[in-house]
Amino acid sequence: AGTGYLGMHLARDLSPSRIVLTEMEQGNALGWLTRNVEANRRAGVPLPRLETAALDWRWVEEEERGAEAEGSASGKADGGREGGGCEAAARGPFVAILSEAWELVVGSDLVYNEAGKAMLPRLLGRLLCSRGGARGVSMYYAHTLNRYEFYDRDFFAALEAQGLSYVQAWPQPEGDGGGLGAEGAFSGELFPEQRIVVLRISRAPVDR
């Protein structure tokens, strides 16, 4: 959630029944986020249903290593998971987040380095398994296309590898194809134009 700017605006303007802003604990990032939320509350911003919680993308790797260790001990080739994916049981610190029935996930400009393009799709592969509404959980993600063009291509490929669908939700795309093209808007141009889009990411097939 960074400074909490986006999350606090959503909490103030939409008045959801509950909203949780997440951040990693390393570097006291979660502590600074919590302080910022409290400072805005003291300044009179109405945030009665807003909470902060720890979420570190590296937990995905820790969970996978734990599953592999269990699989080695039990002799299961699948790392001890029965079916994997959404059927895999949450482990360690992931339990607090994945046990919740989230209805919506929101994020903005989260892919800006190697770790982000690799880890965010793996995190969403687990997080969007949450048992929220009848159609499952979706994420609305504001992304700057062509900011790091090769990252876009790799990020979209990693989403698909996790069994996730993505379409352009804003601005409304023209014609078919979800507004991104067959290769996730990768143009191959030397200086491609940057543009901001909002993607809808989901495990279920997405209506276009």
Tab-separated table of C-alpha atoms in Angstrom:
chain	number	residue	atom	x	y	z
A	1	ALA	CA	0.000	0.000	0.000
A	2	GLY	CA	3.011	2.313	0.236
A	3	THR	CA	1.882	5.539	1.913
A	4	GLY	CA	-1.739	4.368	1.831
A	5	TYR	CA	-2.852	7.174	-0.495
A	6	LEU	CA	-4.998	5.011	-2.789
A	7	GLY	CA	-6.434	2.868	0.000
A	8	MET	CA	-7.373	5.828	2.194
A	9	HIS	CA	-9.135	7.542	-0.706
A	10	LEU	CA	-11.135	4.368	-1.394
A	11	ALA	CA	-11.995	3.984	2.301
A	12	ARG	CA	-13.090	7.614	2.575
A	13	ASP	CA	-15.023	7.909	-0.690
A	14	LEU	CA	-16.644	4.467	-0.998
A	15	SER	CA	-17.264	3.597	2.680
A	16	PRO	CA	-16.719	-0.180	2.318
A	17	SER	CA	-17.698	-2.448	5.195
A	18	ARG	CA	-14.001	-3.259	5.645
A	19	ILE	CA	-10.756	-2.387	3.872
A	20	VAL	CA	-7.278	-3.680	4.689
A	21	LEU	CA	-4.084	-1.971	3.495
A	22	THR	CA	-1.085	-4.300	3.349
A	23	GLU	CA	2.633	-3.684	3.427
A	24	MET	CA	5.767	-5.644	4.262
A	25	GLU	CA	7.293	-5.347	7.727
A	26	GLN	CA	10.871	-5.079	6.440
A	27	GLY	CA	12.331	-1.586	6.778
A	28	ASN	CA	9.401	-0.672	9.058
A	29	ALA	CA	7.275	-0.139	5.946
A	30	LEU	CA	4.149	-1.419	7.712
A	31	GLY	CA	4.909	0.828	10.688
A	32	TRP	CA	5.123	3.930	8.484
A	33	LEU	CA	1.908	3.000	6.690
A	34	THR	CA	0.099	2.592	10.015
A	35	ARG	CA	1.444	5.927	11.273
A	36	ASN	CA	0.254	7.636	8.109
A	37	VAL	CA	-3.240	6.192	8.497
A	38	GLU	CA	-3.393	7.320	12.129
A	39	ALA	CA	-2.133	10.808	11.199
A	40	ASN	CA	-4.945	11.147	8.657
A	41	ARG	CA	-7.475	9.976	11.216
A	42	ARG	CA	-6.259	12.630	13.665
A	43	ALA	CA	-6.578	15.181	10.865
A	44	GLY	CA	-10.259	14.303	10.534
A	45	VAL	CA	-10.284	11.905	7.565
A	46	PRO	CA	-13.143	9.414	8.176
A	47	LEU	CA	-11.458	5.982	8.117
A	48	PRO	CA	-13.477	3.956	10.649
A	49	ARG	CA	-13.295	0.595	8.833
A	50	LEU	CA	-9.733	0.758	7.586
A	51	GLU	CA	-7.049	-1.593	8.927
A	52	THR	CA	-3.388	-2.260	8.153
A	53	ALA	CA	-1.786	-5.710	8.007
A	54	ALA	CA	1.494	-7.375	7.082
A	55	LEU	CA	1.859	-8.981	3.652
A	56	ASP	CA	5.241	-9.818	2.160
A	57	TRP	CA	5.408	-11.149	-1.396
A	58	ARG	CA	8.341	-13.331	-0.354
A	59	TRP	CA	5.916	-15.390	1.713
A	60	VAL	CA	5.011	-17.136	-1.546
A	61	GLU	CA	8.525	-18.564	-1.808
A	62	GLU	CA	8.567	-19.477	1.885
A	63	GLU	CA	5.248	-21.292	1.483
A	64	GLU	CA	6.518	-23.171	-1.580
A	65	ARG	CA	9.722	-24.190	0.188
A	66	GLY	CA	7.688	-25.454	3.136
A	67	ALA	CA	5.469	-27.477	0.812
A	68	GLU	CA	8.501	-28.933	-0.954
A	69	ALA	CA	10.057	-29.913	2.373
A	70	GLU	CA	6.842	-31.630	3.431
A	71	GLY	CA	6.660	-33.373	0.084
A	72	SER	CA	10.218	-34.646	0.425
A	73	ALA	CA	9.478	-35.952	3.898
A	74	SER	CA	6.265	-37.660	2.789
A	75	GLY	CA	7.591	-38.876	-0.553
A	76	LYS	CA	5.022	-36.895	-2.570
A	77	ALA	CA	6.293	-35.516	-5.852
A	78	ASP	CA	3.874	-32.556	-5.718
A	79	GLY	CA	5.495	-31.090	-2.616
A	80	GLY	CA	2.863	-32.460	-0.291
A	81	ARG	CA	0.005	-30.478	-1.834
A	82	GLU	CA	-3.241	-32.137	-2.776
A	83	GLY	CA	-3.968	-30.637	-6.181
A	84	GLY	CA	-1.935	-27.438	-5.760
A	85	GLY	CA	-3.199	-24.012	-6.774
A	86	CYS	CA	-6.413	-22.974	-5.030
A	87	GLU	CA	-6.620	-26.352	-3.329
A	88	ALA	CA	-3.263	-25.865	-1.579
A	89	ALA	CA	-3.540	-25.139	2.121
A	90	ALA	CA	-2.141	-21.824	3.336
A	91	ARG	CA	0.984	-22.034	5.446
A	92	GLY	CA	2.832	-19.786	7.860
A	93	PRO	CA	2.027	-16.056	7.857
A	94	PHE	CA	-0.121	-16.468	4.732
A	95	VAL	CA	-2.901	-18.026	6.812
A	96	ALA	CA	-4.149	-14.688	8.187
A	97	ILE	CA	-4.591	-13.224	4.699
A	98	LEU	CA	-5.711	-16.264	2.705
A	99	SER	CA	-8.279	-17.410	5.258
A	100	GLU	CA	-10.307	-14.227	4.696
A	101	ALA	CA	-13.174	-14.092	2.182
A	102	TRP	CA	-12.032	-11.047	0.219
A	103	GLU	CA	-14.395	-9.564	-2.362
A	104	LEU	CA	-11.959	-7.296	-4.209
A	105	VAL	CA	-8.212	-6.624	-4.446
A	106	VAL	CA	-6.919	-3.230	-5.590
A	107	GLY	CA	-3.379	-2.133	-6.458
A	108	SER	CA	-1.453	0.469	-8.422
A	109	ASP	CA	1.993	0.513	-10.119
A	110	LEU	CA	3.356	-2.587	-8.409
A	111	VAL	CA	5.594	-3.828	-11.240
A	112	TYR	CA	8.784	-1.775	-11.426
A	113	ASN	CA	11.584	-4.299	-10.865
A	114	GLU	CA	12.518	-7.938	-11.403
A	115	ALA	CA	11.023	-9.003	-8.067
A	116	GLY	CA	7.682	-7.376	-8.814
A	117	LYS	CA	7.145	-8.940	-12.232
A	118	ALA	CA	8.038	-12.378	-10.868
A	119	MET	CA	6.460	-12.343	-7.407
A	120	LEU	CA	3.208	-10.409	-7.908
A	121	PRO	CA	1.659	-13.009	-10.274
A	122	ARG	CA	2.609	-15.794	-7.859
A	123	LEU	CA	1.049	-13.869	-4.986
A	124	LEU	CA	-2.130	-13.233	-6.973
A	125	GLY	CA	-2.259	-16.905	-7.903
A	126	ARG	CA	-2.858	-17.542	-4.195
A	127	LEU	CA	-4.707	-14.378	-3.173
A	128	LEU	CA	-7.356	-14.583	-5.891
A	129	CYS	CA	-8.295	-18.035	-4.632
A	130	SER	CA	-10.008	-16.355	-1.670
A	131	ARG	CA	-13.675	-17.307	-1.385
A	132	GLY	CA	-15.244	-13.872	-1.858
A	133	GLY	CA	-18.320	-13.293	-4.007
A	134	ALA	CA	-20.200	-15.816	-6.089
A	135	ARG	CA	-17.880	-15.278	-9.066
A	136	GLY	CA	-14.715	-15.389	-7.018
A	137	VAL	CA	-12.270	-12.572	-6.422
A	138	SER	CA	-10.962	-10.081	-8.974
A	139	MET	CA	-8.206	-7.508	-8.792
A	140	TYR	CA	-8.377	-4.050	-10.311
A	141	TYR	CA	-4.806	-3.019	-11.001
A	142	ALA	CA	-3.695	0.382	-12.323
A	143	HIS	CA	-0.604	-0.175	-14.473
A	144	THR	CA	1.592	2.075	-16.612
A	145	LEU	CA	2.111	0.231	-19.885
A	146	ASN	CA	5.506	0.626	-21.571
A	147	ARG	CA	7.103	2.113	-18.479
A	148	TYR	CA	9.319	-0.963	-18.503
A	149	GLU	CA	8.179	-2.667	-21.688
A	150	PHE	CA	9.948	-6.001	-21.274
A	151	TYR	CA	8.536	-6.188	-17.757
A	152	ASP	CA	5.031	-5.838	-19.213
A	153	ARG	CA	5.569	-8.814	-21.505
A	154	ASP	CA	7.042	-10.956	-18.730
A	155	PHE	CA	4.398	-9.866	-16.195
A	156	PHE	CA	1.494	-10.804	-18.475
A	157	ALA	CA	3.120	-14.139	-19.288
A	158	ALA	CA	3.594	-14.838	-15.575
A	159	LEU	CA	-0.095	-14.058	-14.917
A	160	GLU	CA	-1.111	-16.584	-17.552
A	161	ALA	CA	1.289	-19.154	-16.084
A	162	GLN	CA	-0.649	-18.831	-12.818
A	163	GLY	CA	-3.946	-19.505	-14.601
A	164	LEU	CA	-5.041	-15.867	-14.357
A	165	SER	CA	-6.979	-13.900	-16.954
A	166	TYR	CA	-6.540	-10.166	-17.512
A	167	VAL	CA	-8.434	-7.598	-19.575
A	168	GLN	CA	-8.311	-3.834	-19.847
A	169	ALA	CA	-11.142	-2.408	-17.742
A	170	TRP	CA	-10.247	1.277	-18.265
A	171	PRO	CA	-10.174	3.120	-20.540
A	172	GLN	CA	-12.823	1.146	-22.369
A	173	PRO	CA	-10.973	-0.727	-25.142
A	174	GLU	CA	-12.084	-0.461	-28.732
A	175	GLY	CA	-12.955	-3.681	-30.565
A	176	ASP	CA	-12.003	-7.174	-29.386
A	177	GLY	CA	-8.948	-8.417	-27.546
A	178	GLY	CA	-9.334	-6.651	-24.211
A	179	GLY	CA	-7.384	-3.599	-25.409
A	180	LEU	CA	-3.951	-5.126	-24.903
A	181	GLY	CA	-3.314	-7.106	-28.051
A	182	ALA	CA	-2.244	-10.702	-28.456
A	183	GLU	CA	1.098	-10.143	-26.719
A	184	GLY	CA	-0.040	-8.004	-23.805
A	185	ALA	CA	0.580	-4.671	-25.528
A	186	PHE	CA	4.256	-5.452	-26.195
A	187	SER	CA	4.997	-3.328	-29.243
A	188	GLY	CA	8.703	-3.863	-29.838
A	189	GLU	CA	9.062	-0.152	-30.638
A	190	LEU	CA	12.242	1.647	-29.610
A	191	PHE	CA	10.423	4.362	-27.644
A	192	PRO	CA	6.864	3.134	-27.061
A	193	GLU	CA	4.293	5.550	-25.680
A	194	GLN	CA	3.484	5.109	-22.018
A	195	ARG	CA	-0.181	4.881	-21.103
A	196	ILE	CA	-2.083	4.175	-17.926
A	197	VAL	CA	-4.632	1.361	-17.926
A	198	VAL	CA	-6.674	-0.401	-15.285
A	199	LEU	CA	-6.601	-4.181	-15.622
A	200	ARG	CA	-9.136	-6.611	-14.253
A	201	ILE	CA	-7.320	-9.784	-13.176
A	202	SER	CA	-9.233	-12.901	-12.200
A	203	ARG	CA	-9.047	-16.681	-12.068
A	204	ALA	CA	-12.406	-17.057	-13.776
A	205	PRO	CA	-12.825	-16.362	-17.510
A	206	VAL	CA	-13.376	-12.630	-17.889
A	207	ASP	CA	-16.277	-11.249	-19.933
A	208	ARG	CA	-15.047	-8.806	-22.546
